[in-house]
Short mmCIF file of C-alpha atoms and ligand atoms in Angstrom, two decimals:
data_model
loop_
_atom_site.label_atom_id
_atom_site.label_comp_id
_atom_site.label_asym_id
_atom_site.label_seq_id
_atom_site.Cartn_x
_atom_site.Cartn_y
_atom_site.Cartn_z
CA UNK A 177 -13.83 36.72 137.35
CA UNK A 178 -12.64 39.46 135.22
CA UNK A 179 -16.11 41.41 134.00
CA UNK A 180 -15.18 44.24 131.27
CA UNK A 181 -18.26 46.27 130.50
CA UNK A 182 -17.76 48.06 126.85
CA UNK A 183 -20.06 50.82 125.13
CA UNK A 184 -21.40 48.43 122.32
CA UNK A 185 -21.01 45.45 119.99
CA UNK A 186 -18.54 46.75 118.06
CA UNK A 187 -16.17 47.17 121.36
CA UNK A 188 -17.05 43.54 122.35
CA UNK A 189 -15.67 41.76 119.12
CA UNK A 190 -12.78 43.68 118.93
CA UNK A 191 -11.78 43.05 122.49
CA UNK A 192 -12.77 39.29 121.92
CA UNK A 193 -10.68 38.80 118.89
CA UNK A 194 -8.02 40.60 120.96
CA UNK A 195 -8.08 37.74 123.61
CA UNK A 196 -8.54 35.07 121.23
CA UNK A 197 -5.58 36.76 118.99
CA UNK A 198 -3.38 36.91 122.11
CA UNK A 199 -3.74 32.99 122.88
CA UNK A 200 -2.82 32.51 119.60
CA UNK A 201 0.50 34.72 119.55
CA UNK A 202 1.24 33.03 122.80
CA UNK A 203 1.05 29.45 121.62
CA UNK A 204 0.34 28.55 118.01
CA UNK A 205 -0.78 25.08 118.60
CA UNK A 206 -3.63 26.46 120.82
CA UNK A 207 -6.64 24.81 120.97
CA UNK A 208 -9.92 27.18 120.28
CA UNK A 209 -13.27 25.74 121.92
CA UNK A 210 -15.29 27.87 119.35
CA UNK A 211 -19.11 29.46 119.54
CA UNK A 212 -21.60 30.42 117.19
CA UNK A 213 -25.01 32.65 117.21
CA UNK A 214 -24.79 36.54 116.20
CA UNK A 215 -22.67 36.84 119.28
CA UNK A 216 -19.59 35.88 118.13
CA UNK A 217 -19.72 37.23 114.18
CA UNK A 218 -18.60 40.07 114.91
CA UNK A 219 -15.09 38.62 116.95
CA UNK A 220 -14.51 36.28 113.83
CA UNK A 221 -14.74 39.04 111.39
CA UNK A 222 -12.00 40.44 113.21
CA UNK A 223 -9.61 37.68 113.48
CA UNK A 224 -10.09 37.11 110.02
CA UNK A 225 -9.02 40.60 109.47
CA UNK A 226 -5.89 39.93 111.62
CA UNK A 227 -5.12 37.05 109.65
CA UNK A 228 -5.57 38.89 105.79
CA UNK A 229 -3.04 41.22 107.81
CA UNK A 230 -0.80 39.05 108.43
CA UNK A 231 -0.83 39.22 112.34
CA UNK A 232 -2.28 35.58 112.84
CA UNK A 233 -1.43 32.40 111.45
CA UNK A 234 -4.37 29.23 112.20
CA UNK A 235 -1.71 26.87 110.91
CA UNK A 236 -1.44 25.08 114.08
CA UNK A 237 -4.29 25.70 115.72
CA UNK A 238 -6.47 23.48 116.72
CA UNK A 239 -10.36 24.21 117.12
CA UNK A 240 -13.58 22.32 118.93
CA UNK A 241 -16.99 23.78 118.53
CA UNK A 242 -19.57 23.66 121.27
CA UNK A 243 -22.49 22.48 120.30
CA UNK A 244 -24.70 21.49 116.56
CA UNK A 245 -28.29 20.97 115.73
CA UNK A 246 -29.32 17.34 115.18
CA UNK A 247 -31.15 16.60 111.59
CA UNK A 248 -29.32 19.32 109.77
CA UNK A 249 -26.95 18.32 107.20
CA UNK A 250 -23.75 20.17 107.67
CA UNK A 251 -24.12 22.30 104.14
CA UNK A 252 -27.57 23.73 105.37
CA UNK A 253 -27.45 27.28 105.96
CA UNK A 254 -28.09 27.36 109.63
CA UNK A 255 -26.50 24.48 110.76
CA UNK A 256 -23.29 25.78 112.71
CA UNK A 257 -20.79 23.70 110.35
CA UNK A 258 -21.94 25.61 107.50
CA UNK A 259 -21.67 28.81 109.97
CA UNK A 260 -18.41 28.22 111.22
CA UNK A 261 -17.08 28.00 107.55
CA UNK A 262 -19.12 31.38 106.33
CA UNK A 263 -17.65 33.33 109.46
CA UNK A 264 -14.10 31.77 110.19
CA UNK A 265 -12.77 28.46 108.31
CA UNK A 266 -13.23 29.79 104.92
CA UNK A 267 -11.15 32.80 105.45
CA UNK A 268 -8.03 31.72 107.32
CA UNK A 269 -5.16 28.83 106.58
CA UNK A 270 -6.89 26.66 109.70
CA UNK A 271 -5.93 22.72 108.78
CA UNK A 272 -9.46 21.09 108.25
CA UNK A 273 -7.87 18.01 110.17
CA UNK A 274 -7.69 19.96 113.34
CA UNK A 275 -11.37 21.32 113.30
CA UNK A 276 -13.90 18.90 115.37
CA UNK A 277 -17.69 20.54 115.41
CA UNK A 278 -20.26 17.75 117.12
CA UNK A 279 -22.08 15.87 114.81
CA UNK A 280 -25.36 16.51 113.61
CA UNK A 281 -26.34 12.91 112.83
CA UNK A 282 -29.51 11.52 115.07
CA UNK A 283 -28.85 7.88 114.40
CA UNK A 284 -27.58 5.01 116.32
CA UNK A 285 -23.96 6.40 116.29
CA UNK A 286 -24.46 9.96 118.01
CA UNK A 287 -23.63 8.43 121.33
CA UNK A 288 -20.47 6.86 120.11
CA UNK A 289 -19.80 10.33 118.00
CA UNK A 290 -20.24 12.12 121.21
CA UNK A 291 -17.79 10.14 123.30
CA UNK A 292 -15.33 10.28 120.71
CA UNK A 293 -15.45 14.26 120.65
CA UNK A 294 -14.50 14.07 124.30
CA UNK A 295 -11.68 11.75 123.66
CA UNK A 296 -10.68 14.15 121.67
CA UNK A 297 -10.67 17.10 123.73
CA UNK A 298 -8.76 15.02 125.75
CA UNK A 299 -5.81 14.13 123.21
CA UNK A 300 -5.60 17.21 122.24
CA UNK A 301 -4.53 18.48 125.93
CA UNK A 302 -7.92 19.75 126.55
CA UNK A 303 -8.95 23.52 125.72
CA UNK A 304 -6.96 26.27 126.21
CA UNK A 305 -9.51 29.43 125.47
CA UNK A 306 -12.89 28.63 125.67
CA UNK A 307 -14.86 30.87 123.96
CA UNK A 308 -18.71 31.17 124.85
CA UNK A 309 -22.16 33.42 124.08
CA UNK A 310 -24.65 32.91 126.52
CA UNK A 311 -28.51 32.23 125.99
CA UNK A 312 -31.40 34.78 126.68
CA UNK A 313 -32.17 31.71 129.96
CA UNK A 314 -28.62 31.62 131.15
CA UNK A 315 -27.61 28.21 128.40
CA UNK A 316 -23.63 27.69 127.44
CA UNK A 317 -23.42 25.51 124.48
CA UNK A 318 -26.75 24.21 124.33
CA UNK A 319 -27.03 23.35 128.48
CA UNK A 320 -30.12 24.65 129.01
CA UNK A 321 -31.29 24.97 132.59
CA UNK A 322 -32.49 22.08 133.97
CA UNK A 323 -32.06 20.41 137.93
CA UNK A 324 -28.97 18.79 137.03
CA UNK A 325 -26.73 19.30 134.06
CA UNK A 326 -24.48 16.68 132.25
CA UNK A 327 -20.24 16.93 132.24
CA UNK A 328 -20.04 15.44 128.89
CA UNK A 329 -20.93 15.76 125.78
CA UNK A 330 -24.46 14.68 125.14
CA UNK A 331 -27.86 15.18 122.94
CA UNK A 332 -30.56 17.63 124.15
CA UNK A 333 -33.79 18.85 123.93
CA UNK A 334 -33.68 22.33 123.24
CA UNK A 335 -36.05 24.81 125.95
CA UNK A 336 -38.75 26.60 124.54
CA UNK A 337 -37.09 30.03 125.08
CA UNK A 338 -34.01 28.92 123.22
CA UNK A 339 -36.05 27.55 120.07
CA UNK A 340 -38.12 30.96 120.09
CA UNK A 341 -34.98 33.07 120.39
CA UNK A 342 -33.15 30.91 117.45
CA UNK A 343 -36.64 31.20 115.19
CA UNK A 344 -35.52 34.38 113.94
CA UNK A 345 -32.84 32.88 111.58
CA UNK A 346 -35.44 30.11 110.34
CA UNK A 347 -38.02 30.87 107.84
CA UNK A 348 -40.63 30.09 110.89
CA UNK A 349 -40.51 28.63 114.77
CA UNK A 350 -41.31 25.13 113.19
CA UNK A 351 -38.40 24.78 111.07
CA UNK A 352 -36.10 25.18 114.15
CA UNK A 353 -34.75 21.80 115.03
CA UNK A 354 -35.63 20.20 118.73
CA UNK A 355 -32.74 18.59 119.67
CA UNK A 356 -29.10 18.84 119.37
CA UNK A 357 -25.65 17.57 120.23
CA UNK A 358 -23.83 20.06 123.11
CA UNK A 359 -20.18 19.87 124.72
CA UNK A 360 -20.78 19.55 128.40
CA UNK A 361 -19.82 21.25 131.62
CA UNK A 362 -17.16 19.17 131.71
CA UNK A 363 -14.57 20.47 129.01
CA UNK A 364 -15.98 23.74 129.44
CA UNK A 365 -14.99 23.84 133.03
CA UNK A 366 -11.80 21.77 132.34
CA UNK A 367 -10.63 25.28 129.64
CA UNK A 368 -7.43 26.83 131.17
CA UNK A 369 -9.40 30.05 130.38
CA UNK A 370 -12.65 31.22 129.09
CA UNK A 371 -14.34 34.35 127.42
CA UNK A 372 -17.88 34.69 127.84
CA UNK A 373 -19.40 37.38 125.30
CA UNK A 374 -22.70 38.96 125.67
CA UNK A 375 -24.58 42.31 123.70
CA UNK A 376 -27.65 43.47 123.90
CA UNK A 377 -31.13 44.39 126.00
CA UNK A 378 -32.22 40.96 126.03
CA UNK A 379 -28.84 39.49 127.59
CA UNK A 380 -29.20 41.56 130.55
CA UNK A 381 -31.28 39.14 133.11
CA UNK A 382 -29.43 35.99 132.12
CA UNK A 383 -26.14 38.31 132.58
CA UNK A 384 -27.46 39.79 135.87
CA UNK A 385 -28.25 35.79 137.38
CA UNK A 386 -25.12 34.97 136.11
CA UNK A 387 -22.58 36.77 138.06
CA UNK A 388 -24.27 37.93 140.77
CA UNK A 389 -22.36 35.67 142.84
CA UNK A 390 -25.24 33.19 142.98
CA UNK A 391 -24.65 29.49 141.50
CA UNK A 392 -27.94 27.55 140.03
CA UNK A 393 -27.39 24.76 137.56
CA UNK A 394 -31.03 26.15 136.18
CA UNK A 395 -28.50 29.33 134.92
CA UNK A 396 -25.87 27.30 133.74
CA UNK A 397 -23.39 30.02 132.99
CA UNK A 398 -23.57 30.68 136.64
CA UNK A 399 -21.34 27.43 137.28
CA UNK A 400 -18.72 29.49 135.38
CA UNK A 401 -18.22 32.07 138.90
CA UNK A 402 -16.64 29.13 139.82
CA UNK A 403 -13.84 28.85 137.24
CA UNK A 404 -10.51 30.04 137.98
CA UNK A 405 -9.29 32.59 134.75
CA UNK A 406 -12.64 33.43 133.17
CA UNK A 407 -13.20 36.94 131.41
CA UNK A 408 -16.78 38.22 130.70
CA UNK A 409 -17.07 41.33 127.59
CA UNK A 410 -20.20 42.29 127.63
CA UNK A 411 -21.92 45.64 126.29
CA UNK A 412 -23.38 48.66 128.32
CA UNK A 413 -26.92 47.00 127.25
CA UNK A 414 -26.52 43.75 128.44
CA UNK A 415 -24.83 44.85 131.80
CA UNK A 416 -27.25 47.16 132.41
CA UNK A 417 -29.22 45.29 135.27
CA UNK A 418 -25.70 44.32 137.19
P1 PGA B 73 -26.71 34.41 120.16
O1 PGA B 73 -26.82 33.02 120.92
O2 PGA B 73 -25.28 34.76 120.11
O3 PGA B 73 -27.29 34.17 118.79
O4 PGA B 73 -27.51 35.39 120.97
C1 PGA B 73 -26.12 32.82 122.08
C2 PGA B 73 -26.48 31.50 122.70
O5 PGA B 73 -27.63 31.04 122.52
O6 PGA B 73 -25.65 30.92 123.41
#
């Protein structure tokens, strides 16, 4: 596990987008598994820099979201299709045929949509960079900690800390949806390499029971100790009880 603690936020995107940028330059078919949440706004703003600069090209690559609410339609403003388009697709010359994002349909076909999104992964040589924010109790994607956590990808029921922590970019708590569609440890795990990002105060205990060399599926980015090439940026703040 490579852990690089940097002063603040700013730090963190920039070394992000570094990484991300570097997979890129290094194979320009690469295949993104992408975040969202504030985490990560600041690392697309900078690759979408890079790209107005002409020092990355998205032609090629190839992109798979983690995780989407169920019951919002993708052009509603918090649903994370309509994010990923605001912070990154918008912006740079990605092919819209090689974006995936799970779906955020609740009827009969979801299971069917979600084993198809796997198949995917799969045809597309499964995920070179991974890149993932981590929850205020320890979630990837939307695996939230439970006794036993699911390889593929699958619906959930979001925890209570998770729908309080995501209230603040609803009008109110209510309008947060309760379930949604998440990759699985499975293709996370499967990622020839992964960046975990984290900022901020309130990061610091999931952080600290995390990496502290302990593995719990009821912290599910502990399980990611046990990967082989993954690379944690996090801030001075959200290191700070390491
Ligand atoms: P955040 O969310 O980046 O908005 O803090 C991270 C997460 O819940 O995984």
């Amino acid at each position: 596990m490579d852990l690089q603690v940097v002063g603040d936020y700013r730090e963190m995107s920039e070394l992000g987008a570094k990484i991300v940028s570097e997979t890129i330059q290094e194979k320009k078919n690469a295949v993104l598994g992408l975040a969202t949440g504030s985490t990560p706004e600041g690392m697309y703003a900078r690759l979408v820099e890079k790209y107005r600069r002409g020092d990355l090209d998205f032609k090629s690559v190839v992109t798979f979201n983690l995780d989407e609410y169920v019951g919002l339609a993708p052009d509603h403003p918090q649903s994370y299709h309509y994010y990923m388009k605001r912070n990154l697709f918008d912006h740079v010359n990605l092919d819209p045929v090689n974006i995936s994002i799970p779906t955020s349909s609740s009827d009969e076909t979801l299971e069917e949509a979600c084993r198809q999104f796997d198949k995917k992964i799969e045809h597309a040589g499964g995920i070179d960079l991974q890149v993932l924010g981590i929850g205020v109790n320890g979630h990837i994607g939307f695996n939230e900690p439970a006794p036993y956590l699911k390889t593929a990808t699958h619906l959930v029921e979001l925890a209570e800390e998770t729908i309080e922590a995501n209230s603040r970019f609803f009008q109110s708590k209510e309008e947060v949806p309760r379930k949604a569609v998440t990759m699985g440890l499975g293709s996370m795990m499967a990622a020839d390499k992964i960046l975990l990002l984290a900022n901020g105060k309130n990061k610091a205990p999931a952080v600290r029971d995390s990496f502290s060399g302990l593995v719990s599926t009821e912290t599910p980015a502990s399980l990611l100790q046990l990967h082989r090439k993954v690379t944690i940026v996090i801030d001075r703040e959200a290191a700070s009880l390491l």
